[in-house]
Short mmCIF file of C-alpha atoms in Angstrom, two decimals:
data_model
loop_
_atom_site.label_atom_id
_atom_site.label_comp_id
_atom_site.label_asym_id
_atom_site.label_seq_id
_atom_site.Cartn_x
_atom_site.Cartn_y
_atom_site.Cartn_z
CA UNK J 1 15.68 -79.75 38.13
CA UNK J 2 17.46 -77.81 40.33
CA UNK J 3 16.56 -76.85 43.41
CA UNK J 4 17.10 -75.68 47.26
CA UNK J 5 14.49 -76.95 50.03
CA UNK J 6 14.25 -75.45 53.47
CA UNK J 7 11.32 -77.54 54.86
CA UNK J 8 10.85 -75.39 58.13
CA UNK J 9 9.09 -72.45 57.08
CA UNK J 10 8.84 -70.95 60.85
CA UNK J 11 10.70 -71.96 64.14
CA UNK J 12 11.10 -71.17 67.38
CA UNK J 13 13.08 -71.74 69.87
CA UNK J 14 13.85 -70.94 73.46
CA UNK J 15 17.21 -68.71 74.25
CA UNK J 16 20.04 -71.19 75.11
CA UNK J 17 18.43 -74.01 73.55
CA UNK J 18 20.26 -75.74 70.28
CA UNK J 19 19.24 -74.87 66.72
CA UNK J 20 19.34 -77.02 63.63
CA UNK J 21 18.06 -75.54 59.84
CA UNK J 22 17.45 -77.90 57.77
CA UNK J 23 18.59 -77.46 53.84
CA UNK J 24 18.29 -80.44 51.01
CA UNK J 25 19.14 -79.64 47.78
CA UNK J 26 18.98 -80.93 44.11
CA UNK J 27 21.94 -80.69 41.59
CA UNK J 28 23.60 -82.19 38.94
CA UNK J 29 27.23 -82.61 40.32
CA UNK J 30 28.53 -81.17 44.03
CA UNK J 31 27.58 -77.66 44.12
CA UNK J 32 29.39 -75.01 46.46
CA UNK J 33 27.03 -74.43 49.53
CA UNK J 34 26.31 -71.70 51.37
CA UNK J 35 24.34 -70.19 54.28
CA UNK J 36 23.17 -66.31 54.45
CA UNK J 37 21.34 -64.52 57.37
CA UNK J 38 19.16 -61.76 56.91
CA UNK J 39 18.08 -59.24 60.38
CA UNK J 40 14.78 -57.04 59.78
CA UNK J 41 15.16 -54.68 57.18
CA UNK J 42 18.82 -55.98 56.48
CA UNK J 43 20.51 -57.49 53.47
CA UNK J 44 21.82 -60.76 53.16
CA UNK J 45 25.05 -61.73 55.19
CA UNK J 46 27.48 -64.64 54.60
CA UNK J 47 27.46 -66.85 57.56
CA UNK J 48 29.29 -69.88 55.88
CA UNK J 49 30.23 -72.07 53.05
CA UNK J 50 31.24 -75.13 51.88
CA UNK J 51 33.25 -75.29 48.99
CA UNK J 52 35.50 -78.75 49.48
CA UNK J 53 37.31 -80.17 52.42
CA UNK J 54 36.50 -81.18 55.65
CA UNK J 55 32.39 -81.89 55.33
CA UNK J 56 31.93 -79.83 58.78
CA UNK J 57 32.11 -75.89 58.49
CA UNK J 58 32.45 -73.23 60.98
CA UNK J 59 31.08 -70.14 60.06
CA UNK J 60 30.51 -66.80 62.00
CA UNK J 61 28.54 -66.36 65.11
CA UNK J 62 28.51 -69.75 66.19
CA UNK J 63 27.24 -71.47 63.49
CA UNK J 64 28.30 -74.58 61.63
CA UNK J 65 27.11 -77.29 59.06
CA UNK J 66 27.84 -80.18 57.89
CA UNK J 67 27.50 -81.43 54.46
CA UNK J 68 26.26 -84.65 53.49
CA UNK J 69 26.75 -85.67 50.01
CA UNK J 70 24.58 -89.18 50.39
CA UNK J 71 21.61 -87.33 51.81
CA UNK J 72 22.28 -84.05 49.57
CA UNK J 73 21.72 -81.98 52.87
CA UNK J 74 23.60 -78.73 54.21
CA UNK J 75 22.03 -78.59 57.68
CA UNK J 76 22.49 -75.43 60.06
CA UNK J 77 23.31 -75.60 63.84
CA UNK J 78 23.93 -73.82 66.79
CA UNK J 79 24.70 -74.88 70.22
CA UNK J 80 23.22 -72.59 71.99
CA UNK J 81 21.16 -69.89 70.49
CA UNK J 82 21.09 -65.80 71.69
CA UNK J 83 17.73 -63.62 70.99
CA UNK J 84 19.99 -61.85 68.55
CA UNK J 85 19.87 -64.64 66.43
CA UNK J 86 16.08 -63.76 65.71
CA UNK J 87 16.19 -63.42 61.48
CA UNK J 88 15.70 -65.34 58.39
CA UNK J 89 17.71 -67.87 57.53
CA UNK J 90 18.75 -68.76 53.60
CA UNK J 91 20.05 -71.63 51.96
CA UNK J 92 21.64 -71.25 48.26
CA UNK J 93 23.59 -73.53 46.08
CA UNK J 94 25.58 -72.40 43.07
CA UNK J 95 27.57 -73.87 40.21
CA UNK J 96 31.46 -75.02 40.91
CA UNK J 97 32.50 -73.79 37.45
CA UNK J 98 32.03 -71.77 34.68
CA UNK J 99 31.19 -68.07 34.60
CA UNK J 100 27.41 -67.93 35.47
CA UNK J 101 27.23 -68.16 39.32
CA UNK J 102 23.44 -67.65 39.67
CA UNK J 103 22.69 -69.37 42.93
CA UNK J 104 19.34 -71.24 43.77
CA UNK J 105 17.76 -69.91 47.15
CA UNK J 106 15.53 -71.66 49.52
CA UNK J 107 12.33 -69.53 50.56
CA UNK J 108 13.77 -69.25 54.01
CA UNK J 109 13.40 -70.35 57.32
CA UNK J 110 12.18 -67.57 59.90
CA UNK J 111 13.62 -68.01 63.22
CA UNK J 112 11.83 -66.71 66.09
CA UNK J 113 13.63 -66.81 69.87
CA UNK J 114 11.48 -66.85 73.26
CA UNK J 115 13.49 -64.98 75.84
CA UNK T 1 37.27 -52.60 53.22
CA UNK T 2 33.84 -51.32 52.20
CA UNK T 3 30.94 -53.31 51.73
CA UNK T 4 28.52 -53.05 49.24
CA UNK T 5 26.81 -49.77 48.91
CA UNK T 6 22.99 -49.08 47.70
CA UNK T 7 20.77 -45.77 48.06
CA UNK T 8 17.88 -44.98 48.17
CA UNK T 9 16.98 -47.01 51.36
CA UNK T 10 13.19 -46.53 50.80
CA UNK T 11 11.28 -45.39 47.95
CA UNK T 12 7.79 -44.84 47.95
CA UNK T 13 6.72 -44.33 44.34
CA UNK T 14 2.72 -44.09 42.56
CA UNK T 15 1.67 -46.77 39.87
CA UNK T 16 2.99 -45.94 36.35
CA UNK T 17 6.09 -43.88 37.50
CA UNK T 18 9.79 -44.27 36.89
CA UNK T 19 12.28 -45.14 39.64
CA UNK T 20 15.85 -46.14 39.64
CA UNK T 21 18.27 -47.76 42.07
CA UNK T 22 22.01 -47.26 42.30
CA UNK T 23 24.51 -49.99 43.78
CA UNK T 24 28.17 -49.15 44.55
CA UNK T 25 29.84 -52.74 44.83
CA UNK T 26 32.72 -53.77 47.27
CA UNK T 27 36.08 -52.23 45.65
CA UNK T 28 37.77 -54.90 42.81
CA UNK T 29 34.65 -57.16 42.27
CA UNK T 30 34.49 -57.87 39.15
CA UNK T 31 30.46 -59.70 39.36
CA UNK T 32 28.11 -57.47 40.12
CA UNK T 33 24.30 -59.11 40.53
CA UNK T 34 20.89 -57.30 41.11
CA UNK T 35 18.28 -59.58 43.19
CA UNK T 36 14.78 -58.77 43.35
CA UNK T 37 13.11 -60.12 46.84
CA UNK T 38 9.53 -60.02 47.82
CA UNK T 39 8.51 -60.18 51.46
CA UNK T 40 8.79 -64.18 52.19
CA UNK T 41 11.05 -65.17 49.32
CA UNK T 42 14.42 -65.78 48.80
CA UNK T 43 16.05 -63.35 46.05
CA UNK T 44 15.03 -63.59 43.08
CA UNK T 45 18.51 -63.11 40.37
CA UNK T 46 17.41 -60.46 38.16
CA UNK T 47 21.04 -59.78 35.83
CA UNK T 48 24.56 -60.53 36.49
CA UNK T 49 27.07 -58.62 35.24
CA UNK T 50 30.67 -59.72 34.28
CA UNK T 51 32.96 -55.92 34.49
CA UNK T 52 30.09 -54.04 32.37
CA UNK T 53 28.85 -57.22 30.25
CA UNK T 54 26.01 -58.94 31.06
CA UNK T 55 25.91 -62.56 31.56
CA UNK T 56 22.70 -63.38 33.03
CA UNK T 57 19.24 -61.25 32.57
CA UNK T 58 17.25 -63.99 31.87
CA UNK T 59 14.60 -63.27 34.58
CA UNK T 60 14.55 -59.33 34.11
CA UNK T 61 11.54 -58.19 32.63
CA UNK T 62 12.84 -55.99 30.38
CA UNK T 63 9.72 -53.99 29.26
CA UNK T 64 9.97 -52.25 32.25
CA UNK T 65 13.42 -53.24 34.21
CA UNK T 66 16.37 -52.10 32.74
CA UNK T 67 20.07 -52.14 34.37
CA UNK T 68 23.34 -51.11 33.38
CA UNK T 69 26.96 -51.17 34.53
CA UNK T 70 29.37 -48.67 32.35
CA UNK T 71 32.43 -48.41 33.65
CA UNK T 72 32.19 -51.99 35.31
CA UNK T 73 32.52 -50.12 38.75
CA UNK T 74 28.95 -49.17 40.06
CA UNK T 75 25.15 -49.74 38.69
CA UNK T 76 21.80 -48.34 37.98
CA UNK T 77 18.47 -50.33 37.83
CA UNK T 78 15.37 -48.76 36.86
CA UNK T 79 11.87 -49.32 36.72
CA UNK T 80 9.93 -47.83 34.11
CA UNK T 81 6.78 -48.06 34.33
CA UNK T 82 6.39 -49.24 37.48
CA UNK T 83 3.59 -51.73 38.68
CA UNK T 84 1.70 -52.66 42.02
CA UNK T 85 3.95 -55.79 42.02
CA UNK T 86 7.36 -54.10 41.85
CA UNK T 87 6.93 -53.67 45.32
CA UNK T 88 9.94 -55.69 46.84
CA UNK T 89 13.15 -55.04 48.31
CA UNK T 90 15.78 -54.98 45.51
CA UNK T 91 19.61 -56.21 46.89
CA UNK T 92 22.57 -55.23 45.23
CA UNK T 93 25.54 -58.17 45.52
CA UNK T 94 29.00 -58.51 44.37
CA UNK T 95 31.69 -61.27 43.98
CA UNK T 96 35.09 -60.81 43.28
CA UNK T 97 35.92 -63.99 40.84
CA UNK T 98 35.76 -63.79 37.42
CA UNK T 99 36.05 -67.42 36.91
CA UNK T 100 37.50 -70.74 38.62
CA UNK T 101 37.11 -71.28 42.09
CA UNK T 102 34.46 -70.45 44.39
CA UNK T 103 32.56 -67.41 44.67
CA UNK T 104 30.77 -66.20 47.38
CA UNK T 105 28.92 -63.09 47.00
CA UNK T 106 28.49 -60.01 49.33
CA UNK T 107 25.22 -58.17 49.97
CA UNK T 108 24.21 -54.42 49.86
CA UNK T 109 21.19 -53.26 52.58
CA UNK T 110 18.71 -53.36 50.08
CA UNK T 111 16.25 -50.50 48.99
CA UNK T 112 12.83 -51.09 50.11
CA UNK T 113 10.39 -50.08 46.92
CA UNK T 114 6.42 -49.58 47.51
CA UNK T 115 4.52 -48.96 44.72
CA UNK T 116 1.03 -47.94 45.40
#
């Protein structure tokens, strides 16, 4: 069955510390991979995506993610967290072919940032 | 480039009442999605349109939910009658490609529905 697992429901880090949010997926073929961020009361904003090529992808707001095929993982990282990064983070995977582009979503990781 | 627009942003209704949400996707985007996001969960796809045709509505509770995208541009989602468990944020998203290639989705701000 297709699924996305974000093992950490909630993470708290100190401002300036590094961050890694985990995402593991189960999918029949190599999917397209996405990370979205949702600030309180806001819609979802695309942080970054992986389609093919270099397995380390750069996104907005200083985030990056690494696709590891052998581990079926797409972990999100940031070297130094800012207080404004406090939000909900969602990993999603989708098919790389066909017209039905349904994304499979993780349940999200809530990030809190201590001053 | 204007983003995905949604209205209203907030709505409070009593159970058994009806409600409608509106979405205007990014100009030129062929595919439009409606999601339901219950607090503490990820988005759940309700319906996906490609132009004005339905691609996937397998998770739409068709006894009470309906959606249309008559001219292949903006869309409305309706709930009639509403139940308490419909309290959620309703997100609209759009994407550009119809077939082939990557297809990231762009989201609107959402409509927060509270059913009392």
